XYZ file of C-alpha atoms in Angstrom:
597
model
C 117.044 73.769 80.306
C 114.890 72.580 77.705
C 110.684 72.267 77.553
C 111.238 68.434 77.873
C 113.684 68.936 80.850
C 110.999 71.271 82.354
C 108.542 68.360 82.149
C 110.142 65.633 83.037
C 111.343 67.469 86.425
C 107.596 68.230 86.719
C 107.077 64.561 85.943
C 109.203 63.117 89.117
C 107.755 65.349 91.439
C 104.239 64.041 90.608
C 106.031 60.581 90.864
C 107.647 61.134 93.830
C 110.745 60.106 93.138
C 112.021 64.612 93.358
C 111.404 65.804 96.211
C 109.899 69.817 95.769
C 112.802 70.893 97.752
C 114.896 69.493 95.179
C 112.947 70.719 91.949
C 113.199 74.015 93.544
C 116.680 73.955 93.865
C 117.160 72.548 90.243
C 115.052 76.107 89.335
C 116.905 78.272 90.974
C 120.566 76.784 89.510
C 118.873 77.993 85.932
C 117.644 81.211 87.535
C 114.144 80.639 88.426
C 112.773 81.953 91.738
C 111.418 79.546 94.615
C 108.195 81.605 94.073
C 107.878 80.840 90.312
C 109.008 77.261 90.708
C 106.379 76.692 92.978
C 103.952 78.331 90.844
C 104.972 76.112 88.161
C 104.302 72.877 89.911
C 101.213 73.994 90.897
C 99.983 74.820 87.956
C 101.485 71.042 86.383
C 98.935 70.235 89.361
C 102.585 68.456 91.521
C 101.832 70.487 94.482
C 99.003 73.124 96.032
C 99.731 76.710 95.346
C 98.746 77.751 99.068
C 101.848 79.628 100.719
C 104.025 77.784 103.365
C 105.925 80.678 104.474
C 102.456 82.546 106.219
C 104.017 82.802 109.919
C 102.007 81.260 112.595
C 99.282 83.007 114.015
C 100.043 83.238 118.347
C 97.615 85.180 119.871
C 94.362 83.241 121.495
C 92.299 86.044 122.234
C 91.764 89.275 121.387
C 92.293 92.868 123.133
C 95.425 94.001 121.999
C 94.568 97.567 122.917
C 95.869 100.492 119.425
C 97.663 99.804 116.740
C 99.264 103.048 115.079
C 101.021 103.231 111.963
C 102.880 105.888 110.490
C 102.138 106.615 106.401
C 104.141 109.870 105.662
C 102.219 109.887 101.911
C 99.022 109.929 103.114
C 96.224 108.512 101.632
C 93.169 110.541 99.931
C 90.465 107.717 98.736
C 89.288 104.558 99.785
C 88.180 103.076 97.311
C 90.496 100.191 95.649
C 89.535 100.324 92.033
C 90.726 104.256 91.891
C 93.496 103.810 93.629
C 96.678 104.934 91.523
C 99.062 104.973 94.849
C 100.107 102.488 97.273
C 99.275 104.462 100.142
C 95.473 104.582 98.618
C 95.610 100.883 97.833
C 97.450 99.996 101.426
C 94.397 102.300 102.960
C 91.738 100.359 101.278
C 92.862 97.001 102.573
C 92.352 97.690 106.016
C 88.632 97.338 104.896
C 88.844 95.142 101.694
C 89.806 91.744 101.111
C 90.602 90.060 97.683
C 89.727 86.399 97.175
C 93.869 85.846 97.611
C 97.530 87.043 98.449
C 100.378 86.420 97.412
C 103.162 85.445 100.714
C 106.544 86.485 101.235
C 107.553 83.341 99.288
C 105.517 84.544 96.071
C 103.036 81.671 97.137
C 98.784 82.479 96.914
C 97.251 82.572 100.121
C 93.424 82.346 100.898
C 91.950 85.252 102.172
C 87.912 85.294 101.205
C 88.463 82.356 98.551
C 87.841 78.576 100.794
C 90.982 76.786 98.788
C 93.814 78.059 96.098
C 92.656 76.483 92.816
C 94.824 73.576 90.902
C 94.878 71.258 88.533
C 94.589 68.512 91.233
C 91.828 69.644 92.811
C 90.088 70.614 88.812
C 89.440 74.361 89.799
C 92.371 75.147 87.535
C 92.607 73.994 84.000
C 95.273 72.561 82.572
C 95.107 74.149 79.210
C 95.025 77.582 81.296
C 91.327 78.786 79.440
C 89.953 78.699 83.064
C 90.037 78.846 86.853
C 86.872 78.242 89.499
C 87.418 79.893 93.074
C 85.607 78.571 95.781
C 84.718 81.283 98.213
C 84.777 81.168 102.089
C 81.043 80.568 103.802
C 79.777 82.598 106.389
C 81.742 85.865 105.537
C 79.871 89.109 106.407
C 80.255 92.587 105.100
C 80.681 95.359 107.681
C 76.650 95.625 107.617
C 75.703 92.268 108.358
C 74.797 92.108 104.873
C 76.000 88.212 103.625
C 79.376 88.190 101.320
C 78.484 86.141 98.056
C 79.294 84.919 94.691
C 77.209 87.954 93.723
C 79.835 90.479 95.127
C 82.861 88.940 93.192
C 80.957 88.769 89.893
C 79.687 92.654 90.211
C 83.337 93.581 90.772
C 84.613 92.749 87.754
C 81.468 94.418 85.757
C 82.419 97.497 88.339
C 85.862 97.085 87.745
C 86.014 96.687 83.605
C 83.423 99.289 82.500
C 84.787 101.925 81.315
C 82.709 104.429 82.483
C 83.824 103.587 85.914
C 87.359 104.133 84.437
C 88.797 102.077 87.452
C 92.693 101.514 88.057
C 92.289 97.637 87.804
C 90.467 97.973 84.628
C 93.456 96.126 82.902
C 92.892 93.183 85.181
C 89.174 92.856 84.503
C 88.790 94.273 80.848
C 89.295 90.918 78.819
C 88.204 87.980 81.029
C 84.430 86.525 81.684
C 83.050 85.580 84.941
C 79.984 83.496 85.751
C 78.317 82.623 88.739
C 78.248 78.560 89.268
C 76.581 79.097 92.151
C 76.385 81.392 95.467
C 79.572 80.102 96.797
C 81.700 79.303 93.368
C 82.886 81.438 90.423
C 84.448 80.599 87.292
C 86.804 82.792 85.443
C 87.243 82.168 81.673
C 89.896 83.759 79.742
C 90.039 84.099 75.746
C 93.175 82.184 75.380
C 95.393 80.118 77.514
C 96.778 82.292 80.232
C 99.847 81.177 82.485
C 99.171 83.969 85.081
C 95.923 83.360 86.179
C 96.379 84.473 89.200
C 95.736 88.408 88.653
C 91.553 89.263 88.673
C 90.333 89.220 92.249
C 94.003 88.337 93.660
C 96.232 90.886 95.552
C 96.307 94.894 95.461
C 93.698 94.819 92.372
C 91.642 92.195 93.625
C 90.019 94.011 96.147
C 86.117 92.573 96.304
C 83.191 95.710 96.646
C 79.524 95.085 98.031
C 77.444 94.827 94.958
C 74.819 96.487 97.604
C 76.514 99.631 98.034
C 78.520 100.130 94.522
C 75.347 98.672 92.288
C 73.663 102.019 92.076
C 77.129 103.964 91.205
C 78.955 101.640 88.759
C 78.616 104.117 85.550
C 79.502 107.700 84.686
C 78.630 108.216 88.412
C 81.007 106.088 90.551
C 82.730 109.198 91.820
C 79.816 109.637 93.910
C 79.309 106.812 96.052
C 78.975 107.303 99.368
C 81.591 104.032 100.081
C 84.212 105.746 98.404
C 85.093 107.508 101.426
C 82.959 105.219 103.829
C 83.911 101.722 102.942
C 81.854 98.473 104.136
C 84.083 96.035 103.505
C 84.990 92.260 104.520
C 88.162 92.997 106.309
C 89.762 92.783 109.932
C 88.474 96.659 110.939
C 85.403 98.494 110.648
C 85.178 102.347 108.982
C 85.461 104.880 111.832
C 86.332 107.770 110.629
C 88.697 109.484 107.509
C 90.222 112.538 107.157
C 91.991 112.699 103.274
C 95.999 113.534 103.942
C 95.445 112.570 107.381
C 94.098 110.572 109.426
C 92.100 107.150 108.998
C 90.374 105.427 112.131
C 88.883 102.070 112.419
C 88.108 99.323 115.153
C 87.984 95.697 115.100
C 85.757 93.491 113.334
C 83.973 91.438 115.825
C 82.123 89.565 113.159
C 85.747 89.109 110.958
C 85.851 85.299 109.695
C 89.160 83.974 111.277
C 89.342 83.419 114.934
C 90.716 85.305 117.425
C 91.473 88.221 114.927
C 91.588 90.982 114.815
C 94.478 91.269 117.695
C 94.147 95.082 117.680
C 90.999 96.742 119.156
C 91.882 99.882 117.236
C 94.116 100.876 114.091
C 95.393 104.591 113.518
C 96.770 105.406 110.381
C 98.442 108.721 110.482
C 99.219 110.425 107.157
C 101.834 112.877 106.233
C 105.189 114.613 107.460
C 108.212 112.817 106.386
C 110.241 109.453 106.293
C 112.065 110.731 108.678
C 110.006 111.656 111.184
C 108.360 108.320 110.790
C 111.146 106.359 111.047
C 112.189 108.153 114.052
C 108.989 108.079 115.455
C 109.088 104.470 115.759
C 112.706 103.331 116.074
C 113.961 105.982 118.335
C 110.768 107.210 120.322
C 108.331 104.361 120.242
C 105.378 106.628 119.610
C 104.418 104.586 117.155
C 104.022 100.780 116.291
C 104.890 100.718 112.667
C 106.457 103.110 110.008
C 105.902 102.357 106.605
C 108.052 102.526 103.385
C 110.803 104.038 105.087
C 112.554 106.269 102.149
C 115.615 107.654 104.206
C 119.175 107.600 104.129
C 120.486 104.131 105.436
C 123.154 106.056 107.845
C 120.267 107.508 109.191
C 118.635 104.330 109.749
C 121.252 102.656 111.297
C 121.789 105.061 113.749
C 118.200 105.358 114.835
C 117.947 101.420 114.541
C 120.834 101.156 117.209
C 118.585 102.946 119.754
C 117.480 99.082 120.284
C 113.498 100.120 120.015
C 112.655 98.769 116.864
C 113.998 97.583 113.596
C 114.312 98.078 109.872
C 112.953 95.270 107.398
C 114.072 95.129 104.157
C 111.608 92.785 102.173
C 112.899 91.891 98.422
C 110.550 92.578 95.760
C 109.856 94.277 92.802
C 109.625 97.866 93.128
C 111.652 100.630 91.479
C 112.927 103.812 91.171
C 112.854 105.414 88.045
C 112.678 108.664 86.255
C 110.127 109.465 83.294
C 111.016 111.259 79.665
C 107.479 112.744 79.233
C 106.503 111.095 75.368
C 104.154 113.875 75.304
C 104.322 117.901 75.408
C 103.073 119.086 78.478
C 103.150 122.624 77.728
C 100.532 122.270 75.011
C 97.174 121.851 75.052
C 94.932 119.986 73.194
C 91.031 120.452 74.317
C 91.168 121.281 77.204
C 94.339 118.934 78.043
C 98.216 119.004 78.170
C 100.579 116.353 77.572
C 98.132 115.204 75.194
C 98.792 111.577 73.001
C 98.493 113.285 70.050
C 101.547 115.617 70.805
C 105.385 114.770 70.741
C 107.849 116.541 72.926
C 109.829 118.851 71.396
C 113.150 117.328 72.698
C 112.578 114.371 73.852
C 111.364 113.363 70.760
C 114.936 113.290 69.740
C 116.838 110.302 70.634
C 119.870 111.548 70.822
C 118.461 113.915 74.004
C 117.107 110.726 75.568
C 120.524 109.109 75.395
C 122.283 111.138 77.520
C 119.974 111.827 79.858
C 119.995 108.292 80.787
C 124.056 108.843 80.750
C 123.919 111.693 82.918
C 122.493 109.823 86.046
C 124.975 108.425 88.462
C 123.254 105.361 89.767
C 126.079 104.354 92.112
C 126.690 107.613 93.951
C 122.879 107.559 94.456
C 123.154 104.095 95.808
C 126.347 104.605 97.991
C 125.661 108.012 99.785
C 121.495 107.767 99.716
C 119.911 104.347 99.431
C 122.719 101.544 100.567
C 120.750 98.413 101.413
C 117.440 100.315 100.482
C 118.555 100.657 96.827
C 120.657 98.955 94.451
C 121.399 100.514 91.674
C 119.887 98.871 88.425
C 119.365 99.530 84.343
C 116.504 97.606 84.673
C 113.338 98.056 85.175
C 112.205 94.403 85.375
C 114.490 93.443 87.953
C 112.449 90.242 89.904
C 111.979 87.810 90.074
C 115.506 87.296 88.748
C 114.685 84.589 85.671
C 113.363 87.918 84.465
C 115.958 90.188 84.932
C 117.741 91.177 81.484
C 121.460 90.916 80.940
C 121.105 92.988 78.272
C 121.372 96.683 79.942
C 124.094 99.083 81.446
C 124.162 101.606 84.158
C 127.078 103.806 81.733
C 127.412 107.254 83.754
C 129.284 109.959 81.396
C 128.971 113.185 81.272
C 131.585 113.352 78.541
C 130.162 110.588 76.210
C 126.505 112.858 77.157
C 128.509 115.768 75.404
C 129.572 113.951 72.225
C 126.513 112.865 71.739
C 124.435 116.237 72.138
C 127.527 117.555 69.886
C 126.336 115.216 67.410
C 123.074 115.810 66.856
C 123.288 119.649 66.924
C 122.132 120.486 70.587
C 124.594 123.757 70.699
C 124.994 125.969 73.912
C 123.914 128.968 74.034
C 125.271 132.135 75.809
C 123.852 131.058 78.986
C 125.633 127.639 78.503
C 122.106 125.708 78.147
C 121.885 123.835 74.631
C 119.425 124.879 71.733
C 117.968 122.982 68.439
C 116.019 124.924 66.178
C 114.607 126.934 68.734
C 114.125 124.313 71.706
C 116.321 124.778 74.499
C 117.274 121.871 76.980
C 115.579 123.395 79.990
C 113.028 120.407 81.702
C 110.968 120.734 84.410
C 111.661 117.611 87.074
C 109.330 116.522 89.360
C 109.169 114.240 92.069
C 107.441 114.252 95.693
C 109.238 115.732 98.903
C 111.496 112.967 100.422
C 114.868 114.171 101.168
C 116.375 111.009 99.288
C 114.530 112.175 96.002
C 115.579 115.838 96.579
C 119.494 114.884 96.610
C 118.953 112.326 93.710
C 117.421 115.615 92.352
C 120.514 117.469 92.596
C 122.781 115.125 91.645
C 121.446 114.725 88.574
C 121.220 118.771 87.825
C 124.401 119.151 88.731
C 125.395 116.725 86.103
C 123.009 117.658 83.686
C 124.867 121.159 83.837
C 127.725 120.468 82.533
C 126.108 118.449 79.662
C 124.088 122.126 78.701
C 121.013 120.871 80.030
C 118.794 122.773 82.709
C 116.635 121.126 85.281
C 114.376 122.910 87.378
C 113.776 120.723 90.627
C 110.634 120.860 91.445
C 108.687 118.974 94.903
C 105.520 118.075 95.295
C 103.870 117.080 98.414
C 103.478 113.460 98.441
C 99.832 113.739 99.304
C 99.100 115.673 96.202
C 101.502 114.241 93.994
C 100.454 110.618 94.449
C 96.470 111.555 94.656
C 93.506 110.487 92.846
C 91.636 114.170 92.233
C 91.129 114.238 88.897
C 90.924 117.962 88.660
C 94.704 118.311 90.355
C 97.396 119.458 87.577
C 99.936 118.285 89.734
C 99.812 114.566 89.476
C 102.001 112.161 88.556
C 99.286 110.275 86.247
C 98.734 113.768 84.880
C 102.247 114.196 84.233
C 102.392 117.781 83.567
C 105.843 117.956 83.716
C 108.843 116.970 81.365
C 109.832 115.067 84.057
C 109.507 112.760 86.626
C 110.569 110.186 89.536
C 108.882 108.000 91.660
C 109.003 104.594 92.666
C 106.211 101.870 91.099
C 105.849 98.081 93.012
C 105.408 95.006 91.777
C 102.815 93.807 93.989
C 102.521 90.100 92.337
C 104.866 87.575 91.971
C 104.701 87.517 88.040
C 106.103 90.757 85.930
C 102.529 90.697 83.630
C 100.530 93.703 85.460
C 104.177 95.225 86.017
C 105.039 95.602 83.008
C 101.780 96.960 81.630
C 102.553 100.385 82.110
C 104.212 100.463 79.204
C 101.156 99.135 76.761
C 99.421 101.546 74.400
C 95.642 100.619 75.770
C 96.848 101.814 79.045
C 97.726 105.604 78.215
C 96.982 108.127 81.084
C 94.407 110.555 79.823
C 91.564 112.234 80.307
C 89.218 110.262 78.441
C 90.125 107.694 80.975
C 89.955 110.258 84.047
C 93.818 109.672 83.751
C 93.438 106.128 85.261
C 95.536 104.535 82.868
C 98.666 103.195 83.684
C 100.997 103.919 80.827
C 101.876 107.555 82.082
C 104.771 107.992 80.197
C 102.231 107.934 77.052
C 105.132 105.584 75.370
C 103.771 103.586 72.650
C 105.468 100.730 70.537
C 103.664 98.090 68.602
C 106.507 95.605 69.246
C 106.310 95.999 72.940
C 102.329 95.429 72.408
C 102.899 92.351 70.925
C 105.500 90.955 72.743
C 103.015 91.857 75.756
C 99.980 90.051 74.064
C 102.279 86.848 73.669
C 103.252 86.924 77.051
C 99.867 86.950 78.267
C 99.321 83.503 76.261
C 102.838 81.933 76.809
C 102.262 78.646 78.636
C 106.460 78.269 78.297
C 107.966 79.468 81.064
C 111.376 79.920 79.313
C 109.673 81.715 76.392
C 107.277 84.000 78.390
C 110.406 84.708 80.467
C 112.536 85.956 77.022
C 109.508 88.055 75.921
C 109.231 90.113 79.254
C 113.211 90.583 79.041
C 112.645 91.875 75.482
C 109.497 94.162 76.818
C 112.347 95.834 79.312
C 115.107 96.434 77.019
C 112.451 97.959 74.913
C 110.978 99.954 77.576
C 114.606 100.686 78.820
C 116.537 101.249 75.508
C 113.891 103.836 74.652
C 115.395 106.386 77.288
C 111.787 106.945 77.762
C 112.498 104.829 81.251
C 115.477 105.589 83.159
C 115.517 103.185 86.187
C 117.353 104.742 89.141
C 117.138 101.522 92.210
C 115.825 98.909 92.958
C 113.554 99.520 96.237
C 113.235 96.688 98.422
C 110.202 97.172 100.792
C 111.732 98.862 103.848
C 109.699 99.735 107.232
C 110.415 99.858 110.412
C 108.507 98.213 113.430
C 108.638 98.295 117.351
C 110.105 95.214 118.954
C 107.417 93.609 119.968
C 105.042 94.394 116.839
C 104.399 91.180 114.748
C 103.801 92.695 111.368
C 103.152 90.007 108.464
C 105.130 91.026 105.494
C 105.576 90.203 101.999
C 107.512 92.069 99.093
C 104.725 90.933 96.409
C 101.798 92.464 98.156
C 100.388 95.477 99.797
C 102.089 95.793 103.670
C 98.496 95.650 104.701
C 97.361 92.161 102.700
C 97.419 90.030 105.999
C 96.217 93.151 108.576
C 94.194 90.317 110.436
C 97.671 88.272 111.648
C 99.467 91.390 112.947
C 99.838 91.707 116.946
C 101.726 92.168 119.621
C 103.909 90.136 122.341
C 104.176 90.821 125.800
């Protein structure tokens, strides 16, 4: 489909004579989600960008009595602009509320903004240089104090100075905000920008009381008090936190919606396993929800058939993937390892990286771990699917791994492990503790073994490994290992923030408290620039091609080895009415949940 085929499909939808349906359906036959069609049309100003697919909210009064979820990675801060987890993000919400969204259907939904902008109604401009968001009247923060244009525009000074050295810094860093008045903002952006939709939306668009955060928004904004006693906007009050445990609150009575929240109480409990939580809710009904449910899918089935609960599986973006540290973590470099300036000594080789990637047997991990929880992919960039490149393999061979170590003069030594001018292939592998990631874990050493290649397995508790504490070696934005796995989510219906990880301004280190998001310390000037053009692209077909280039970049550096896709999977009592959606936190509509009778 060409630009002018693109616009005049645009053009009959504003005329009437295509019905939405229709142009969505014309998308989709040249592989362009619902969500980004949509998108499209709303930015061509054919149609609101507001979500349709937000479920109906039942409930007339409130009372609903406890709501207790199960997080088995349990969360450490509460603050949204450190958080490097989802559990830490997911935590913050309870309290925090962004300005929008984004629905099951990758639509924008208003949460403390009074309308979605677009071109129809002239809050979004058509040459995509600028956006206005109206913001809801009569919101309060947890203190009484009033909620104001104020708060939005102090969030993005909080958020994009860098000696806050926030997670969302990215999203902040090179866009201007003004104050039109106490109930408007306007966001200009340098150039025209297609995904506008990114400051003040979704997981990083969390809003913070300018009356709590003003006096802590430097070198100090470790300290504040809120950090771990938030005052937000949200459906629940702060009652109490305990970091890798538990985190208490009670309704809002104040919140802005009617008759919400449903819940009189929520209980978060943090830590065991996936497991446990999924049993605790499918099989025993101890609990009301179980969140990201990591666990073998036999298992799942068999505790689904119990008939208390069930398993969603929510499409999205998230995946698995293993990291090729860039960097040498054994070495220090004041005061810090896996420093930018360093290389590793054998991953630096190519040939190393190679068959690393061939040593990993994607479908046995999919067909005797994940099943409908993980597809095996090559790609990192997997959704929406006009994004997905054609361009990769999933080749497992521990032969061709072999030839190719043969090659470049990896020999084995007497213990059978290889050697190259006095580095031997012997990597330490992290990941957290999840059974799932423990067999993928041994799967891969045992395969890895008979390429020469050691792999010492090593577990972290998820708690730990997925924490904020800057002084903790053990991680995974430290990344003090040679390597690791995890999975990372794609909580916005547009690959742009996704696929920053990989950008060289984004390097995790300690001059950035380790914030940054490029923790494989990968750096390639092509990928920056195919990035920066992205960021501009007002084509959809082009922007589309340059993130597909970004992944096979990313992906044919051996730097990334994806492992599965991860669909968001939970599990929820029968009668629990959780609001869902694969491009946003679990928590980012808290204030619709309840319960039926």
């Amino acid at each position: 489909m060409t630009e002018d085929d693109l616009r005049e499909l645009i053009g009959r939808v504003k005329r009437g004579s295509l019905s939405r349906r229709g142009f969505v359906r014309r998308m989709a036959a040249v592989g362009l989600t619902a969500p980004m069609a949509t998108q499209l049309l709303a930015i061509a100003g054919a149609a609101p960008a507001a979500a349709q697919s937000v479920p109906a909210y039942a409930p007339t009064r409130r009372g609903g009595g406890a709501l207790k979820i199960l997080y088995w990675q349990a969360s450490t801060l509460l603050n949204p602009h450190f958080a490097v987890g989802t559990t830490n993000q997911d935590a913050s919400r309870v309290f925090y509320e962004p300005l929008a969204g984004w629905a099951a259907d990758g639509t924008l939904h208003p949460i403390l903004a009074a309308e979605i902008p677009s071109v129809e109604r002239k809050t979004l401009a058509e040459d995509g240089r600028s956006v206005i968001w109206k913001l809801k009247r009569g919101v309060k923060w947890h203190d009484g104090q009033d909620f104001s244009a104020d708060d939005v525009v102090f969030t993005w000074e909080y958020a994009r100075n860098p000696a806050v050295a926030s997670t969302s810094a990215g999203s902040y860093r090179d866009i201007n905000v003004t104050k039109v008045d106490d109930y408007t903002v306007r966001v200009e952006f340098a150039q025209p920008t297609p995904f506008w939709a990114d400051a003040f939306v979704a997981s990083v668009g969390m809003i913070i009381p300018r009356h709590l955060f003003k006096d802590f928004a430097g070198a100090n904004s470790r300290d504040a008090p809120a950090n771990l006693r938030p005052v937000g906007t949200g459906p629940y009050k702060f009652v109490s936190f305990a970091p890798g445990d538990v985190l208490r609150g009670e309704a809002n009575l104040n919140y802005h919606l009617p008759n919400r929240p449903f819940f009189d109480t929520i209980e978060i409990k943090g830590g065991g396993d996936a497991v446990s939580a999924a049993r605790a809710v499918l099989q025993t009904g101890d609990y009301d929800y179980a969140w990201n449910l990591q666990v073998e899918d036999e298992i799942l089935k068999r505790l689904e058939a119990a008939g208390r609960g069930r398993v969603n599986i929510i499409e999205g973006g998230a995946v698995e993937f293993i990291q090729l540290n860039a960097t040498d973590p054994n070495r220090e470099v004041d005061g810090e390892r896996s420093h930018i300036s360093t290389e590793h000594p054998a991953f630096r080789d190519p040939a190393v990286r190679r068959a690393m990637s061939l040593l990993l047997d994607r479908k046995s991990i999919e067909e005797f771990i994940y099943g409908r929880g993980g597809p095996a992919t090559g790609n990192f960039l997997n959704n929406p699917p006009r994004f997905r490149s054609p361009n990769t393999t999933m080749e497992f061979s521990i032969e061709r791994a072999n030839q190719i170590l043969d090659q470049a003069g990896w020999t084995r030594g007497r213990d059978g492990i290889r050697e190259k001018g006095g580095v031997r292939l012997r990597f330490v592998y992290q990941t957290s503790v999840n059974a799932p990631r423990q067999r993928t874990q041994q799967i891969y050493q045992q395969a890895a073994r008979r390429a020469g290649i050691e792999l010492e397995l090593k577990s972290v508790t998820a708690s730990v490994f997925f924490s904020s504490d800057v002084a903790n070696p053990d991680t995974f934005g430290k990344f003090y290992a040679d390597m690791q796995m995890y999975t990372t989510t794609m909580p916005q219906a547009d690959p742009q923030r996704f696929m920053n990880q990989y950008v060289s301004w984004e390097v995790s280190q300690k001059s950035n408290s380790w914030q940054g998001r490029n923790i494989v310390r990968w750096r390639n000037a092509e990928y920056d620039a195919a990035f920066r053009a992205a960021e501009a692209e007002l084509d959809p077909v082009k922007r589309a091609a340059l993130f597909i280039r970004m992944n096979d970049l990313i992906v044919g550096s051996n730097h990334v080895i994806p492992v599965v896709q991860r669909p968001a999977v939970s599990g929820n009592l029968n009668n629990l009415r959780p609001v869902l959606s694969g491009w946003d936190l679990t928590m980012w509509l808290l204030s619709d949940w309840y319960r039926v009778s």
